[in-house]
Amino acid sequence: CFVHLKSNDAPGYALYEAFASGVPIIVSQLFVNHTRFTDLFIDGETCLIFGKDAVAWHEGRASDEPKEVFDGVVSEIRGYIKRLADPDENYRIGINGLFKWRELTRWTSKKRDDFAGYLRQNNLL
């Protein structure tokens, strides 16, 4: 699996490579909140999302957060890694992520036409 610990980052090559390879992904709720890619990061289907109870604490510096929050997040990630040790579950999450990623990133004639319309609307074409 791929554990993505960043919370203030746009999805990039590492995540896309994991999706494209069918590797199950573990991301934080804060990352999903910041990217707003809820159509791609679907908990329990296309990925596993940790830290749902820790979002409120992530306001200042990490050193200001209670140790219990860190301990809980680490425990949750370990539980997800253990869950993905099951080959069937590992495959299910990874393949669901792959197909959802492909669906959302595949260039289609509709996307081409919508993009051309956007460019025309903004006098860029």
PDB file of C-alpha atoms in Angstrom:
ATOM      1  CA  CYS A   1       0.000   0.000   0.000  1.00  0.00           C
ATOM      2  CA  PHE A   2       0.952   3.658  -0.269  1.00  0.00           C
ATOM      3  CA  VAL A   3       0.537   5.816   2.839  1.00  0.00           C
ATOM      4  CA  HIS A   4       0.342   9.502   1.918  1.00  0.00           C
ATOM      5  CA  LEU A   5       1.057  11.582   5.032  1.00  0.00           C
ATOM      6  CA  LYS A   6       0.920  15.067   3.522  1.00  0.00           C
ATOM      7  CA  SER A   7      -2.102  17.189   4.299  1.00  0.00           C
ATOM      8  CA  ASN A   8      -1.430  20.393   2.336  1.00  0.00           C
ATOM      9  CA  ASP A   9      -0.409  19.046  -1.028  1.00  0.00           C
ATOM     10  CA  ALA A  10      -2.096  18.572  -4.366  1.00  0.00           C
ATOM     11  CA  PRO A  11      -2.293  15.021  -5.637  1.00  0.00           C
ATOM     12  CA  GLY A  12       0.868  14.482  -7.626  1.00  0.00           C
ATOM     13  CA  TYR A  13       2.917  11.842  -9.357  1.00  0.00           C
ATOM     14  CA  ALA A  14       3.334   9.589  -6.309  1.00  0.00           C
ATOM     15  CA  LEU A  15      -0.427   9.298  -5.779  1.00  0.00           C
ATOM     16  CA  TYR A  16      -1.149   9.004  -9.491  1.00  0.00           C
ATOM     17  CA  GLU A  17       1.487   6.280  -9.864  1.00  0.00           C
ATOM     18  CA  ALA A  18      -0.059   4.385  -6.972  1.00  0.00           C
ATOM     19  CA  PHE A  19      -3.545   4.671  -8.488  1.00  0.00           C
ATOM     20  CA  ALA A  20      -2.244   3.718 -11.954  1.00  0.00           C
ATOM     21  CA  SER A  21      -0.503   0.664 -10.468  1.00  0.00           C
ATOM     22  CA  GLY A  22      -3.567  -0.528  -8.564  1.00  0.00           C
ATOM     23  CA  VAL A  23      -1.820   0.004  -5.233  1.00  0.00           C
ATOM     24  CA  PRO A  24      -4.193   0.682  -2.309  1.00  0.00           C
ATOM     25  CA  ILE A  25      -3.810   4.199  -0.932  1.00  0.00           C
ATOM     26  CA  ILE A  26      -4.127   5.483   2.627  1.00  0.00           C
ATOM     27  CA  VAL A  27      -4.620   9.269   2.964  1.00  0.00           C
ATOM     28  CA  SER A  28      -5.660  11.674   5.715  1.00  0.00           C
ATOM     29  CA  GLN A  29      -9.077  13.254   6.000  1.00  0.00           C
ATOM     30  CA  LEU A  30      -7.340  16.625   6.109  1.00  0.00           C
ATOM     31  CA  PHE A  31      -5.730  15.921   2.713  1.00  0.00           C
ATOM     32  CA  VAL A  32      -9.117  15.020   1.222  1.00  0.00           C
ATOM     33  CA  ASN A  33     -10.631  18.163   2.745  1.00  0.00           C
ATOM     34  CA  HIS A  34      -7.874  20.363   1.318  1.00  0.00           C
ATOM     35  CA  THR A  35      -7.896  18.844  -2.195  1.00  0.00           C
ATOM     36  CA  ARG A  36     -11.689  18.456  -2.325  1.00  0.00           C
ATOM     37  CA  PHE A  37     -11.184  15.380  -4.513  1.00  0.00           C
ATOM     38  CA  THR A  38     -14.033  13.508  -2.856  1.00  0.00           C
ATOM     39  CA  ASP A  39     -14.972  11.930  -6.180  1.00  0.00           C
ATOM     40  CA  LEU A  40     -11.575  10.172  -6.243  1.00  0.00           C
ATOM     41  CA  PHE A  41     -10.857   9.545  -2.559  1.00  0.00           C
ATOM     42  CA  ILE A  42     -13.809   7.433  -1.401  1.00  0.00           C
ATOM     43  CA  ASP A  43     -13.183   5.876   2.004  1.00  0.00           C
ATOM     44  CA  GLY A  44     -13.374   2.101   1.993  1.00  0.00           C
ATOM     45  CA  GLU A  45     -13.822   1.966  -1.778  1.00  0.00           C
ATOM     46  CA  THR A  46     -10.980   3.681  -3.656  1.00  0.00           C
ATOM     47  CA  CYS A  47      -8.754   4.326  -0.626  1.00  0.00           C
ATOM     48  CA  LEU A  48      -8.698   4.282   3.155  1.00  0.00           C
ATOM     49  CA  ILE A  49      -8.917   7.600   5.006  1.00  0.00           C
ATOM     50  CA  PHE A  50      -7.369   8.130   8.434  1.00  0.00           C
ATOM     51  CA  GLY A  51      -7.577  10.975  10.916  1.00  0.00           C
ATOM     52  CA  LYS A  52     -11.261  11.770  10.729  1.00  0.00           C
ATOM     53  CA  ASP A  53     -11.232  12.510  14.465  1.00  0.00           C
ATOM     54  CA  ALA A  54      -7.981  14.501  14.263  1.00  0.00           C
ATOM     55  CA  VAL A  55      -9.025  17.194  11.767  1.00  0.00           C
ATOM     56  CA  ALA A  56     -10.072  19.665  14.474  1.00  0.00           C
ATOM     57  CA  TRP A  57      -6.622  19.496  16.047  1.00  0.00           C
ATOM     58  CA  HIS A  58      -4.753  20.364  12.876  1.00  0.00           C
ATOM     59  CA  GLU A  59      -4.832  24.136  13.173  1.00  0.00           C
ATOM     60  CA  GLY A  60      -1.471  25.176  14.537  1.00  0.00           C
ATOM     61  CA  ARG A  61       1.853  23.427  14.727  1.00  0.00           C
ATOM     62  CA  ALA A  62       1.968  19.680  15.064  1.00  0.00           C
ATOM     63  CA  SER A  63       3.893  20.040  18.328  1.00  0.00           C
ATOM     64  CA  ASP A  64       0.852  21.809  19.835  1.00  0.00           C
ATOM     65  CA  GLU A  65      -1.431  18.832  19.244  1.00  0.00           C
ATOM     66  CA  PRO A  66      -2.138  16.377  22.059  1.00  0.00           C
ATOM     67  CA  LYS A  67      -0.007  13.225  21.998  1.00  0.00           C
ATOM     68  CA  GLU A  68      -3.195  11.146  22.085  1.00  0.00           C
ATOM     69  CA  VAL A  69      -4.135  12.507  18.647  1.00  0.00           C
ATOM     70  CA  PHE A  70      -0.834  11.288  17.162  1.00  0.00           C
ATOM     71  CA  ASP A  71      -1.095   7.948  18.918  1.00  0.00           C
ATOM     72  CA  GLY A  72      -4.629   7.482  17.594  1.00  0.00           C
ATOM     73  CA  VAL A  73      -3.657   8.358  14.029  1.00  0.00           C
ATOM     74  CA  VAL A  74      -0.637   6.050  14.081  1.00  0.00           C
ATOM     75  CA  SER A  75      -2.792   3.241  15.459  1.00  0.00           C
ATOM     76  CA  GLU A  76      -5.402   3.851  12.784  1.00  0.00           C
ATOM     77  CA  ILE A  77      -2.805   3.733   9.988  1.00  0.00           C
ATOM     78  CA  ARG A  78      -1.354   0.504  11.409  1.00  0.00           C
ATOM     79  CA  GLY A  79      -4.849  -0.980  11.450  1.00  0.00           C
ATOM     80  CA  TYR A  80      -5.365  -0.069   7.802  1.00  0.00           C
ATOM     81  CA  ILE A  81      -2.016  -1.575   6.820  1.00  0.00           C
ATOM     82  CA  LYS A  82      -2.996  -4.753   8.658  1.00  0.00           C
ATOM     83  CA  ARG A  83      -6.381  -4.720   6.889  1.00  0.00           C
ATOM     84  CA  LEU A  84      -4.603  -4.470   3.526  1.00  0.00           C
ATOM     85  CA  ALA A  85      -2.479  -7.528   4.380  1.00  0.00           C
ATOM     86  CA  ASP A  86      -5.545  -9.491   3.276  1.00  0.00           C
ATOM     87  CA  PRO A  87      -4.898 -10.072  -0.461  1.00  0.00           C
ATOM     88  CA  ASP A  88      -8.577  -9.824  -1.392  1.00  0.00           C
ATOM     89  CA  GLU A  89      -9.076  -6.510   0.414  1.00  0.00           C
ATOM     90  CA  ASN A  90      -5.778  -5.191  -0.930  1.00  0.00           C
ATOM     91  CA  TYR A  91      -6.853  -6.057  -4.463  1.00  0.00           C
ATOM     92  CA  ARG A  92     -10.381  -4.652  -4.027  1.00  0.00           C
ATOM     93  CA  ILE A  93      -9.244  -1.236  -2.772  1.00  0.00           C
ATOM     94  CA  GLY A  94      -6.387  -1.031  -5.281  1.00  0.00           C
ATOM     95  CA  ILE A  95      -8.500  -1.988  -8.308  1.00  0.00           C
ATOM     96  CA  ASN A  96     -11.363   0.308  -7.271  1.00  0.00           C
ATOM     97  CA  GLY A  97      -8.858   3.161  -7.000  1.00  0.00           C
ATOM     98  CA  LEU A  98      -7.341   2.315 -10.379  1.00  0.00           C
ATOM     99  CA  PHE A  99     -10.699   2.259 -12.177  1.00  0.00           C
ATOM    100  CA  LYS A 100     -11.987   5.433 -10.506  1.00  0.00           C
ATOM    101  CA  TRP A 101      -8.719   7.243 -11.305  1.00  0.00           C
ATOM    102  CA  ARG A 102      -8.900   6.068 -14.929  1.00  0.00           C
ATOM    103  CA  GLU A 103     -12.543   7.142 -15.175  1.00  0.00           C
ATOM    104  CA  LEU A 104     -11.770  10.619 -13.876  1.00  0.00           C
ATOM    105  CA  THR A 105      -8.573  11.182 -15.866  1.00  0.00           C
ATOM    106  CA  ARG A 106      -9.430   9.559 -19.201  1.00  0.00           C
ATOM    107  CA  TRP A 107      -9.554  12.100 -22.001  1.00  0.00           C
ATOM    108  CA  THR A 108     -12.881  11.757 -23.814  1.00  0.00           C
ATOM    109  CA  SER A 109     -14.515  13.652 -26.654  1.00  0.00           C
ATOM    110  CA  LYS A 110     -16.936  15.198 -24.133  1.00  0.00           C
ATOM    111  CA  LYS A 111     -14.061  16.463 -21.986  1.00  0.00           C
ATOM    112  CA  ARG A 112     -12.366  17.797 -25.148  1.00  0.00           C
ATOM    113  CA  ASP A 113     -15.532  19.647 -26.190  1.00  0.00           C
ATOM    114  CA  ASP A 114     -16.142  20.987 -22.672  1.00  0.00           C
ATOM    115  CA  PHE A 115     -12.548  22.214 -22.500  1.00  0.00           C
ATOM    116  CA  ALA A 116     -12.852  23.896 -25.918  1.00  0.00           C
ATOM    117  CA  GLY A 117     -16.063  25.583 -24.721  1.00  0.00           C
ATOM    118  CA  TYR A 118     -14.277  26.823 -21.608  1.00  0.00           C
ATOM    119  CA  LEU A 119     -11.433  28.223 -23.710  1.00  0.00           C
ATOM    120  CA  ARG A 120     -13.872  29.947 -26.081  1.00  0.00           C
ATOM    121  CA  GLN A 121     -15.910  31.352 -23.195  1.00  0.00           C
ATOM    122  CA  ASN A 122     -12.765  32.918 -21.743  1.00  0.00           C
ATOM    123  CA  ASN A 123     -11.508  34.183 -25.124  1.00  0.00           C
ATOM    124  CA  LEU A 124      -8.555  31.819 -25.036  1.00  0.00           C
ATOM    125  CA  LEU A 125      -9.384  30.022 -28.260  1.00  0.00           C
TER     126      LEU A 125
END
